[in-house]
């Protein structure tokens, strides 16, 4: 495993990080333990979760949110200090009007609840899950800064931010001498490339860590789905993941899979290996958060993770996919 510096923080994070959205949502604690053990064995030191991850994301039951954090808390124990633990807040955690968002009121409660579930007294990277148009950024950034001062969080980051939102937040942090967002967590894969124009150049210019999620297109880029075919019974599509369904329907996802299939074959790599290596070969990426529902998926996906596609190969992929992406 190789490690890269996260923005200007000085901490080193593995180029591939582990996403735990599947923990408790699609796989139980025992299966999650296998995935986590495998990740740590492979040298992964950045583990990402969110307060909201759990079965409640699919069935709307607030009591079934937080399961990913709870499972991680049970599994990490004495290994807690070996990893960079990242979690998020923002999404509704209960039915109340203030059970969500980025007010100081909710941030404090969300963090206390995450710490309890994770069985830890600090979070290394605390990320706002998305932009909150209803709360002034000053409110959010002051609250996060206070939590850093209290030692409950080490760094703050954001997720699903546009470049202008991050620039605005940085401006406010600079004006008031508050901790700024040191990382951003956007979606990025061969089929979701929206961040290349604005967010990546901004992050590079401001030395912000870029931790991208869903590098395998939520499983689409593994080639396991085909138009009109029944999805594998153990897949997330079969389990009903809505955002995966939309990605499969709304984008030219399967056409991209067809383009990369022969290129992966030429390299002697599987599709997930190719998809991950493409992300890691692109400029400005600090770490790619992969997901897995089985340890052997992780082992396979990361097998060639140290290798890089050449600039010529990257240009060829751009050329071959340009018409599909237009
Ligand atoms: N900030 C946000 O808004 C946000 C949103 C989404 C995700 N995330 C983070 O990013 C993490 C990763 O997201 P993701 O799970 O969508 O990422 P992903 O790596 O694009 O997709 C992972 C899925 O691909 C399939 N897969 C992985 N390796 C495979 C292999 N070798 N062969 C065949 N299939 C394979 C598995 O699907 P099956 O389980 O169906 O087999 C696995 O669950 C999440 O856990 C979360 O931490 C953040």
mmCIF file of C-alpha atoms and ligand atoms in Angstrom:
data_model
loop_
_atom_site.group_PDB
_atom_site.id
_atom_site.type_symbol
_atom_site.label_atom_id
_atom_site.label_comp_id
_atom_site.label_asym_id
_atom_site.label_seq_id
_atom_site.Cartn_x
_atom_site.Cartn_y
_atom_site.Cartn_z
ATOM 1 C CA UNK A 1 0.000 0.000 0.000
ATOM 2 C CA UNK A 2 1.170 3.497 -0.774
ATOM 3 C CA UNK A 3 0.303 6.502 1.349
ATOM 4 C CA UNK A 4 -0.342 10.110 0.371
ATOM 5 C CA UNK A 5 -0.432 13.258 2.472
ATOM 6 C CA UNK A 6 -3.969 14.465 3.122
ATOM 7 C CA UNK A 7 -3.955 18.038 1.850
ATOM 8 C CA UNK A 8 -1.893 20.235 4.155
ATOM 9 C CA UNK A 9 -2.639 18.245 7.340
ATOM 10 C CA UNK A 10 0.591 16.271 7.364
ATOM 11 C CA UNK A 11 -1.232 13.005 8.021
ATOM 12 C CA UNK A 12 -0.571 10.132 5.636
ATOM 13 C CA UNK A 13 -3.557 8.212 4.350
ATOM 14 C CA UNK A 14 -3.616 5.060 2.281
ATOM 15 C CA UNK A 15 -4.276 5.610 -1.428
ATOM 16 C CA UNK A 16 -7.175 3.231 -1.042
ATOM 17 C CA UNK A 17 -9.487 3.691 1.896
ATOM 18 C CA UNK A 18 -12.312 1.539 3.184
ATOM 19 C CA UNK A 19 -15.926 2.644 2.981
ATOM 20 C CA UNK A 20 -18.261 1.051 5.492
ATOM 21 C CA UNK A 21 -21.651 2.039 4.079
ATOM 22 C CA UNK A 22 -22.352 -1.673 3.624
ATOM 23 C CA UNK A 23 -21.798 -2.440 7.345
ATOM 24 C CA UNK A 24 -25.146 -3.129 8.959
ATOM 25 C CA UNK A 25 -26.980 -2.082 5.804
ATOM 26 C CA UNK A 26 -26.290 -5.010 3.497
ATOM 27 C CA UNK A 27 -23.897 -7.132 5.564
ATOM 28 C CA UNK A 28 -24.012 -8.143 9.215
ATOM 29 C CA UNK A 29 -21.361 -7.645 11.894
ATOM 30 C CA UNK A 30 -19.597 -10.930 11.211
ATOM 31 C CA UNK A 31 -19.268 -10.258 7.485
ATOM 32 C CA UNK A 32 -18.219 -6.671 8.251
ATOM 33 C CA UNK A 33 -15.456 -8.021 10.511
ATOM 34 C CA UNK A 34 -14.051 -10.021 7.586
ATOM 35 C CA UNK A 35 -14.016 -6.942 5.355
ATOM 36 C CA UNK A 36 -12.438 -4.712 8.007
ATOM 37 C CA UNK A 37 -9.739 -7.258 8.904
ATOM 38 C CA UNK A 38 -8.877 -7.679 5.230
ATOM 39 C CA UNK A 39 -8.655 -3.913 4.719
ATOM 40 C CA UNK A 40 -6.281 -3.425 7.641
ATOM 41 C CA UNK A 41 -4.212 -6.393 6.492
ATOM 42 C CA UNK A 42 -3.848 -4.758 3.073
ATOM 43 C CA UNK A 43 -2.475 -1.614 4.707
ATOM 44 C CA UNK A 44 -5.594 0.561 4.535
ATOM 45 C CA UNK A 45 -5.444 3.168 7.312
ATOM 46 C CA UNK A 46 -8.353 5.455 6.409
ATOM 47 C CA UNK A 47 -11.803 4.137 7.285
ATOM 48 C CA UNK A 48 -14.871 6.127 6.287
ATOM 49 C CA UNK A 49 -18.365 5.917 7.748
ATOM 50 C CA UNK A 50 -21.303 8.251 8.448
ATOM 51 C CA UNK A 51 -23.834 8.640 11.236
ATOM 52 C CA UNK A 52 -26.630 7.823 8.819
ATOM 53 C CA UNK A 53 -25.295 4.535 7.405
ATOM 54 C CA UNK A 54 -27.560 1.636 8.249
ATOM 55 C CA UNK A 55 -30.697 -0.207 7.154
ATOM 56 C CA UNK A 56 -32.818 2.846 7.887
ATOM 57 C CA UNK A 57 -31.407 4.444 4.711
ATOM 58 C CA UNK A 58 -33.511 1.978 2.751
ATOM 59 C CA UNK A 59 -36.570 1.466 4.956
ATOM 60 C CA UNK A 60 -36.897 4.968 6.458
ATOM 61 C CA UNK A 61 -36.721 3.648 10.045
ATOM 62 C CA UNK A 62 -34.649 6.136 12.060
ATOM 63 C CA UNK A 63 -34.008 3.461 14.697
ATOM 64 C CA UNK A 64 -32.014 1.559 12.087
ATOM 65 C CA UNK A 65 -29.553 4.341 11.311
ATOM 66 C CA UNK A 66 -26.067 4.398 12.799
ATOM 67 C CA UNK A 67 -25.511 0.672 12.414
ATOM 68 C CA UNK A 68 -22.298 1.108 10.442
ATOM 69 C CA UNK A 69 -20.771 3.252 13.201
ATOM 70 C CA UNK A 70 -22.015 0.845 15.875
ATOM 71 C CA UNK A 71 -20.484 -2.159 14.125
ATOM 72 C CA UNK A 72 -17.222 -0.304 13.556
ATOM 73 C CA UNK A 73 -17.147 0.642 17.229
ATOM 74 C CA UNK A 74 -17.548 -3.010 18.207
ATOM 75 C CA UNK A 75 -14.911 -4.179 15.749
ATOM 76 C CA UNK A 76 -12.193 -1.557 16.127
ATOM 77 C CA UNK A 77 -11.653 -1.556 19.897
ATOM 78 C CA UNK A 78 -7.897 -1.670 20.507
ATOM 79 C CA UNK A 79 -7.232 -1.022 16.797
ATOM 80 C CA UNK A 80 -8.969 2.358 16.973
ATOM 81 C CA UNK A 81 -5.685 4.240 17.273
ATOM 82 C CA UNK A 82 -4.119 2.522 14.245
ATOM 83 C CA UNK A 83 -6.482 4.149 11.815
ATOM 84 C CA UNK A 84 -7.658 7.522 10.599
ATOM 85 C CA UNK A 85 -11.364 7.374 11.425
ATOM 86 C CA UNK A 86 -13.618 9.543 9.296
ATOM 87 C CA UNK A 87 -17.329 10.018 9.818
ATOM 88 C CA UNK A 88 -20.007 12.467 8.690
ATOM 89 C CA UNK A 89 -23.078 14.307 9.835
ATOM 90 C CA UNK A 90 -25.954 16.192 8.280
ATOM 91 C CA UNK A 91 -28.635 13.748 7.186
ATOM 92 C CA UNK A 92 -31.823 13.304 9.264
ATOM 93 C CA UNK A 93 -31.172 11.005 12.234
ATOM 94 C CA UNK A 94 -34.661 11.305 13.667
ATOM 95 C CA UNK A 95 -38.090 12.715 12.914
ATOM 96 C CA UNK A 96 -37.518 16.076 14.658
ATOM 97 C CA UNK A 97 -36.958 19.284 12.681
ATOM 98 C CA UNK A 98 -33.564 19.722 14.357
ATOM 99 C CA UNK A 99 -32.407 16.122 13.980
ATOM 100 C CA UNK A 100 -30.470 17.098 10.868
ATOM 101 C CA UNK A 101 -28.414 19.827 9.251
ATOM 102 C CA UNK A 102 -25.437 21.810 10.435
ATOM 103 C CA UNK A 103 -26.646 24.030 13.269
ATOM 104 C CA UNK A 104 -24.423 24.044 16.350
ATOM 105 C CA UNK A 105 -27.364 22.349 18.091
ATOM 106 C CA UNK A 106 -27.361 19.365 15.737
ATOM 107 C CA UNK A 107 -23.599 19.165 15.199
ATOM 108 C CA UNK A 108 -22.968 18.759 18.947
ATOM 109 C CA UNK A 109 -25.655 16.101 19.306
ATOM 110 C CA UNK A 110 -24.608 14.272 16.139
ATOM 111 C CA UNK A 111 -20.997 14.134 17.288
ATOM 112 C CA UNK A 112 -21.856 12.895 20.794
ATOM 113 C CA UNK A 113 -23.982 10.135 19.278
ATOM 114 C CA UNK A 114 -21.282 9.150 16.761
ATOM 115 C CA UNK A 115 -18.655 9.003 19.525
ATOM 116 C CA UNK A 116 -20.910 6.727 21.576
ATOM 117 C CA UNK A 117 -21.617 4.387 18.666
ATOM 118 C CA UNK A 118 -17.967 4.319 17.607
ATOM 119 C CA UNK A 119 -16.837 3.762 21.218
ATOM 120 C CA UNK A 120 -14.157 6.401 20.929
ATOM 121 C CA UNK A 121 -13.599 9.870 22.343
ATOM 122 C CA UNK A 122 -12.338 11.535 19.161
ATOM 123 C CA UNK A 123 -12.915 11.550 15.417
ATOM 124 C CA UNK A 124 -9.923 12.102 13.157
ATOM 125 C CA UNK A 125 -11.823 13.576 10.233
ATOM 126 C CA UNK A 126 -15.324 14.955 10.820
ATOM 127 C CA UNK A 127 -17.071 15.717 7.563
ATOM 128 C CA UNK A 128 -20.259 17.578 6.746
ATOM 129 C CA UNK A 129 -22.099 15.187 4.443
ATOM 130 C CA UNK A 130 -23.290 17.876 2.029
ATOM 131 C CA UNK A 131 -23.792 21.629 1.729
ATOM 132 C CA UNK A 132 -26.477 22.959 4.087
ATOM 133 C CA UNK A 133 -28.291 25.825 2.361
ATOM 134 C CA UNK A 134 -30.387 26.532 5.492
ATOM 135 C CA UNK A 135 -27.565 27.191 7.980
ATOM 136 C CA UNK A 136 -25.035 30.029 7.685
ATOM 137 C CA UNK A 137 -21.564 28.606 7.160
ATOM 138 C CA UNK A 138 -20.330 30.793 10.038
ATOM 139 C CA UNK A 139 -22.564 28.820 12.440
ATOM 140 C CA UNK A 140 -21.227 25.505 11.188
ATOM 141 C CA UNK A 141 -17.572 26.491 11.045
ATOM 142 C CA UNK A 142 -17.565 28.086 14.520
ATOM 143 C CA UNK A 143 -19.163 24.937 15.978
ATOM 144 C CA UNK A 144 -16.661 22.643 14.251
ATOM 145 C CA UNK A 145 -13.749 24.852 15.311
ATOM 146 C CA UNK A 146 -14.908 24.680 18.932
ATOM 147 C CA UNK A 147 -15.045 20.880 18.730
ATOM 148 C CA UNK A 148 -11.469 20.802 17.444
ATOM 149 C CA UNK A 149 -10.450 22.985 20.399
ATOM 150 C CA UNK A 150 -12.240 20.565 22.744
ATOM 151 C CA UNK A 151 -10.166 17.708 21.298
ATOM 152 C CA UNK A 152 -13.203 15.818 20.060
ATOM 153 C CA UNK A 153 -12.291 16.113 16.411
ATOM 154 C CA UNK A 154 -8.899 16.473 14.771
ATOM 155 C CA UNK A 155 -9.703 17.782 11.285
ATOM 156 C CA UNK A 156 -12.817 18.935 9.490
ATOM 157 C CA UNK A 157 -13.809 18.069 5.951
ATOM 158 C CA UNK A 158 -16.787 18.302 3.655
ATOM 159 C CA UNK A 159 -18.491 15.976 1.225
ATOM 160 C CA UNK A 160 -20.518 16.515 -1.946
ATOM 161 C CA UNK A 161 -19.464 20.183 -2.071
ATOM 162 C CA UNK A 162 -19.187 22.141 -5.300
ATOM 163 C CA UNK A 163 -15.989 24.130 -5.782
ATOM 164 C CA UNK A 164 -17.767 27.449 -5.095
ATOM 165 C CA UNK A 165 -19.165 26.118 -1.820
ATOM 166 C CA UNK A 166 -15.726 25.035 -0.675
ATOM 167 C CA UNK A 167 -14.224 28.375 -1.760
ATOM 168 C CA UNK A 168 -16.932 30.214 0.193
ATOM 169 C CA UNK A 169 -16.310 28.091 3.295
ATOM 170 C CA UNK A 170 -12.549 28.646 3.057
ATOM 171 C CA UNK A 171 -13.098 32.391 2.772
ATOM 172 C CA UNK A 172 -15.188 32.405 5.947
ATOM 173 C CA UNK A 173 -12.633 30.247 7.804
ATOM 174 C CA UNK A 174 -9.842 32.613 6.782
ATOM 175 C CA UNK A 175 -11.843 35.711 7.767
ATOM 176 C CA UNK A 176 -12.632 34.407 11.258
ATOM 177 C CA UNK A 177 -9.444 32.370 11.851
ATOM 178 C CA UNK A 178 -11.368 29.107 12.033
ATOM 179 C CA UNK A 179 -10.244 25.597 11.044
ATOM 180 C CA UNK A 180 -10.982 25.157 7.377
ATOM 181 C CA UNK A 181 -12.219 22.092 5.505
ATOM 182 C CA UNK A 182 -8.983 20.193 4.867
ATOM 183 C CA UNK A 183 -10.599 17.559 2.675
ATOM 184 C CA UNK A 184 -13.483 17.124 0.307
ATOM 185 C CA UNK A 185 -15.269 13.864 -0.436
ATOM 186 C CA UNK A 186 -16.944 13.775 -3.853
ATOM 187 C CA UNK A 187 -18.135 10.888 -6.016
ATOM 188 C CA UNK A 188 -15.644 10.012 -8.752
ATOM 189 C CA UNK A 189 -15.333 7.127 -11.174
ATOM 190 C CA UNK A 190 -15.120 6.439 -14.879
ATOM 191 C CA UNK A 191 -18.864 7.076 -15.035
ATOM 192 C CA UNK A 192 -19.068 10.080 -12.682
ATOM 193 C CA UNK A 193 -16.479 12.644 -13.711
ATOM 194 C CA UNK A 194 -18.198 15.919 -12.823
ATOM 195 C CA UNK A 195 -15.446 17.071 -10.438
ATOM 196 C CA UNK A 196 -12.676 17.287 -13.025
ATOM 197 C CA UNK A 197 -13.466 20.781 -14.258
ATOM 198 C CA UNK A 198 -13.761 22.851 -11.062
ATOM 199 C CA UNK A 199 -13.370 20.901 -7.832
ATOM 200 C CA UNK A 200 -10.114 19.065 -8.549
ATOM 201 C CA UNK A 201 -8.241 22.150 -9.838
ATOM 202 C CA UNK A 202 -9.526 24.145 -6.843
ATOM 203 C CA UNK A 203 -8.449 21.440 -4.396
ATOM 204 C CA UNK A 204 -5.034 21.223 -6.026
ATOM 205 C CA UNK A 205 -4.554 24.969 -5.885
ATOM 206 C CA UNK A 206 -5.590 25.163 -2.213
ATOM 207 C CA UNK A 207 -3.929 21.901 -1.121
ATOM 208 C CA UNK A 208 -7.176 20.270 -0.053
ATOM 209 C CA UNK A 209 -7.249 16.480 0.312
ATOM 210 C CA UNK A 210 -9.560 14.790 -2.194
ATOM 211 C CA UNK A 211 -11.019 11.532 -0.906
ATOM 212 C CA UNK A 212 -13.281 10.191 -3.620
ATOM 213 C CA UNK A 213 -16.121 7.751 -3.117
ATOM 214 C CA UNK A 214 -17.651 4.987 -5.240
ATOM 215 C CA UNK A 215 -14.645 4.485 -7.563
ATOM 216 C CA UNK A 216 -16.263 1.287 -8.850
ATOM 217 C CA UNK A 217 -19.511 3.102 -9.639
ATOM 218 C CA UNK A 218 -21.210 1.321 -6.719
ATOM 219 C CA UNK A 219 -20.357 -2.000 -8.385
ATOM 220 C CA UNK A 220 -21.407 -1.148 -11.960
ATOM 221 C CA UNK A 221 -17.778 -0.973 -13.086
ATOM 222 C CA UNK A 222 -17.181 -4.506 -11.849
ATOM 223 C CA UNK A 223 -19.247 -5.610 -14.843
ATOM 224 C CA UNK A 224 -21.753 -7.531 -12.714
ATOM 225 C CA UNK A 225 -24.800 -5.788 -14.197
ATOM 226 C CA UNK A 226 -26.110 -6.130 -17.732
ATOM 227 C CA UNK A 227 -29.065 -4.423 -19.401
ATOM 228 C CA UNK A 228 -32.269 -6.374 -18.867
ATOM 229 C CA UNK A 229 -30.537 -9.097 -16.824
ATOM 230 C CA UNK A 230 -31.498 -10.051 -13.274
ATOM 231 C CA UNK A 231 -28.838 -8.671 -10.899
ATOM 232 C CA UNK A 232 -26.797 -11.196 -8.874
ATOM 233 C CA UNK A 233 -28.819 -12.126 -5.794
ATOM 234 C CA UNK A 234 -26.007 -11.068 -3.406
ATOM 235 C CA UNK A 235 -25.583 -7.625 -5.010
ATOM 236 C CA UNK A 236 -26.615 -4.196 -3.779
ATOM 237 C CA UNK A 237 -28.876 -3.767 -6.776
ATOM 238 C CA UNK A 238 -30.790 -6.877 -5.748
ATOM 239 C CA UNK A 239 -30.925 -5.429 -2.213
ATOM 240 C CA UNK A 240 -32.593 -2.333 -3.682
ATOM 241 C CA UNK A 241 -29.956 0.446 -3.424
ATOM 242 C CA UNK A 242 -31.756 3.394 -4.976
ATOM 243 C CA UNK A 243 -28.730 5.518 -5.899
ATOM 244 C CA UNK A 244 -27.158 2.554 -7.652
ATOM 245 C CA UNK A 245 -30.390 2.007 -9.579
ATOM 246 C CA UNK A 246 -30.423 5.653 -10.662
ATOM 247 C CA UNK A 247 -26.782 5.544 -11.701
ATOM 248 C CA UNK A 248 -27.457 2.476 -13.778
ATOM 249 C CA UNK A 249 -30.523 4.067 -15.413
ATOM 250 C CA UNK A 250 -29.492 7.680 -15.792
ATOM 251 C CA UNK A 251 -25.964 7.570 -17.094
ATOM 252 C CA UNK A 252 -24.326 5.819 -19.947
ATOM 253 C CA UNK A 253 -22.864 3.508 -17.336
ATOM 254 C CA UNK A 254 -23.047 0.196 -19.157
ATOM 255 C CA UNK A 255 -21.628 1.729 -22.351
ATOM 256 C CA UNK A 256 -18.551 2.774 -20.350
ATOM 257 C CA UNK A 257 -18.224 -0.763 -19.024
ATOM 258 C CA UNK A 258 -18.222 -2.016 -22.625
ATOM 259 C CA UNK A 259 -15.441 0.441 -23.524
ATOM 260 C CA UNK A 260 -13.151 -0.503 -20.659
ATOM 261 C CA UNK A 261 -13.706 -4.253 -20.825
ATOM 262 C CA UNK A 262 -11.164 -4.872 -23.643
ATOM 263 C CA UNK A 263 -8.713 -2.352 -22.145
ATOM 264 C CA UNK A 264 -8.771 -4.201 -18.833
ATOM 265 C CA UNK A 265 -8.313 -7.487 -20.644
ATOM 266 C CA UNK A 266 -5.294 -6.089 -22.506
ATOM 267 C CA UNK A 267 -3.728 -5.148 -19.153
ATOM 268 C CA UNK A 268 -4.575 -8.541 -17.669
ATOM 269 C CA UNK A 269 -6.673 -6.855 -14.998
ATOM 270 C CA UNK A 270 -10.244 -7.487 -13.905
ATOM 271 C CA UNK A 271 -12.789 -4.692 -14.356
ATOM 272 C CA UNK A 272 -12.768 -3.601 -10.677
ATOM 273 C CA UNK A 273 -8.968 -3.489 -10.765
ATOM 274 C CA UNK A 274 -9.033 -1.354 -13.884
ATOM 275 C CA UNK A 275 -11.723 0.987 -12.525
ATOM 276 C CA UNK A 276 -9.828 1.571 -9.266
ATOM 277 C CA UNK A 277 -6.495 2.079 -10.978
ATOM 278 C CA UNK A 278 -8.029 4.615 -13.348
ATOM 279 C CA UNK A 279 -9.152 6.723 -10.366
ATOM 280 C CA UNK A 280 -5.758 6.421 -8.654
ATOM 281 C CA UNK A 281 -3.992 7.368 -11.904
ATOM 282 C CA UNK A 282 -5.935 10.615 -12.324
ATOM 283 C CA UNK A 283 -4.435 13.891 -11.074
ATOM 284 C CA UNK A 284 -5.378 15.438 -7.754
ATOM 285 C CA UNK A 285 -6.779 12.367 -6.002
ATOM 286 C CA UNK A 286 -5.569 11.668 -2.460
ATOM 287 C CA UNK A 287 -7.448 8.459 -1.727
ATOM 288 C CA UNK A 288 -10.214 6.356 -3.265
ATOM 289 C CA UNK A 289 -12.811 4.950 -0.858
ATOM 290 C CA UNK A 290 -13.780 1.500 -2.055
ATOM 291 C CA UNK A 291 -16.658 -0.545 -0.782
ATOM 292 C CA UNK A 292 -16.910 -4.299 -0.431
ATOM 293 C CA UNK A 293 -19.391 -6.812 0.868
ATOM 294 C CA UNK A 294 -16.843 -9.639 1.017
ATOM 295 C CA UNK A 295 -13.129 -9.693 1.930
ATOM 296 C CA UNK A 296 -12.254 -11.427 -1.354
ATOM 297 C CA UNK A 297 -13.684 -8.462 -3.297
ATOM 298 C CA UNK A 298 -11.226 -6.169 -1.537
ATOM 299 C CA UNK A 299 -8.341 -8.548 -2.167
ATOM 300 C CA UNK A 300 -9.176 -8.696 -5.849
ATOM 301 C CA UNK A 301 -9.812 -4.973 -6.332
ATOM 302 C CA UNK A 302 -6.534 -3.979 -4.682
ATOM 303 C CA UNK A 303 -4.301 -6.587 -6.315
ATOM 304 C CA UNK A 304 -2.674 -4.135 -8.747
ATOM 305 C CA UNK A 305 -3.399 -0.978 -6.778
ATOM 306 C CA UNK A 306 0.306 -0.034 -6.795
ATOM 307 C CA UNK A 307 0.388 0.159 -10.582
ATOM 308 C CA UNK A 308 -0.613 3.173 -12.641
ATOM 309 C CA UNK A 309 -2.125 3.698 -16.067
ATOM 310 C CA UNK A 310 0.140 5.717 -18.352
ATOM 311 C CA UNK A 311 -0.778 9.174 -19.664
ATOM 312 C CA UNK A 312 -1.254 7.579 -23.077
ATOM 313 C CA UNK A 313 -3.704 5.052 -21.650
ATOM 314 C CA UNK A 314 -5.606 7.777 -19.798
ATOM 315 C CA UNK A 315 -5.835 9.840 -22.986
ATOM 316 C CA UNK A 316 -7.046 6.815 -24.930
ATOM 317 C CA UNK A 317 -9.799 6.192 -22.365
ATOM 318 C CA UNK A 318 -10.864 9.859 -22.620
ATOM 319 C CA UNK A 319 -10.998 9.560 -26.398
ATOM 320 C CA UNK A 320 -12.968 6.300 -26.371
ATOM 321 C CA UNK A 321 -15.498 7.523 -23.809
ATOM 322 C CA UNK A 322 -15.857 11.139 -25.039
ATOM 323 C CA UNK A 323 -18.927 10.502 -27.191
ATOM 324 C CA UNK A 324 -20.620 8.521 -24.421
ATOM 325 C CA UNK A 325 -19.949 11.222 -21.843
ATOM 326 C CA UNK A 326 -21.027 14.150 -24.078
HETATM 327 N N1 LIG B 1 -20.127 11.032 0.907
HETATM 328 C C1 LIG B 1 -21.110 10.407 0.306
HETATM 329 O O1 LIG B 1 -22.174 10.976 0.008
HETATM 330 C C2 LIG B 1 -20.917 8.962 -0.027
HETATM 331 C C3 LIG B 1 -21.820 8.306 -0.873
HETATM 332 C C4 LIG B 1 -21.575 6.959 -1.177
HETATM 333 C C5 LIG B 1 -20.473 6.306 -0.640
HETATM 334 N N2 LIG B 1 -19.636 6.974 0.214
HETATM 335 C C6 LIG B 1 -18.474 6.303 0.839
HETATM 336 O O2 LIG B 1 -17.744 5.597 -0.146
HETATM 337 C C7 LIG B 1 -17.676 4.212 0.213
HETATM 338 C C8 LIG B 1 -17.601 3.359 -1.007
HETATM 339 O O3 LIG B 1 -18.784 3.542 -1.783
HETATM 340 P P1 LIG B 1 -19.284 2.367 -2.678
HETATM 341 O O4 LIG B 1 -19.474 1.165 -1.835
HETATM 342 O O5 LIG B 1 -20.418 2.886 -3.483
HETATM 343 O O6 LIG B 1 -17.970 2.162 -3.600
HETATM 344 P P2 LIG B 1 -17.573 1.279 -4.839
HETATM 345 O O7 LIG B 1 -16.197 0.820 -4.514
HETATM 346 O O8 LIG B 1 -17.801 2.059 -6.078
HETATM 347 O O9 LIG B 1 -18.593 0.053 -4.871
HETATM 348 C C9 LIG B 1 -18.444 -1.018 -3.989
HETATM 349 C C10 LIG B 1 -19.272 -2.190 -4.475
HETATM 350 O O10 LIG B 1 -18.726 -2.713 -5.677
HETATM 351 C C11 LIG B 1 -18.815 -4.111 -5.659
HETATM 352 N N3 LIG B 1 -17.450 -4.676 -5.696
HETATM 353 C C12 LIG B 1 -16.369 -4.249 -5.031
HETATM 354 N N4 LIG B 1 -15.287 -4.993 -5.342
HETATM 355 C C13 LIG B 1 -15.715 -5.916 -6.213
HETATM 356 C C14 LIG B 1 -15.073 -6.982 -6.887
HETATM 357 N N5 LIG B 1 -13.772 -7.213 -6.723
HETATM 358 N N6 LIG B 1 -15.820 -7.745 -7.722
HETATM 359 C C15 LIG B 1 -17.143 -7.505 -7.900
HETATM 360 N N7 LIG B 1 -17.804 -6.513 -7.278
HETATM 361 C C16 LIG B 1 -17.096 -5.726 -6.446
HETATM 362 C C17 LIG B 1 -19.540 -4.520 -4.380
HETATM 363 O O11 LIG B 1 -20.920 -4.600 -4.698
HETATM 364 P P3 LIG B 1 -21.840 -5.732 -4.047
HETATM 365 O O12 LIG B 1 -21.787 -5.488 -2.573
HETATM 366 O O13 LIG B 1 -23.179 -5.451 -4.679
HETATM 367 O O14 LIG B 1 -21.234 -7.047 -4.457
HETATM 368 C C18 LIG B 1 -19.264 -3.337 -3.493
HETATM 369 O O15 LIG B 1 -20.252 -3.174 -2.482
HETATM 370 C C19 LIG B 1 -18.918 3.996 1.103
HETATM 371 O O16 LIG B 1 -18.794 2.854 1.908
HETATM 372 C C20 LIG B 1 -18.916 5.272 1.887
HETATM 373 O O17 LIG B 1 -17.944 5.205 2.915
HETATM 374 C C21 LIG B 1 -19.832 8.284 0.501
#
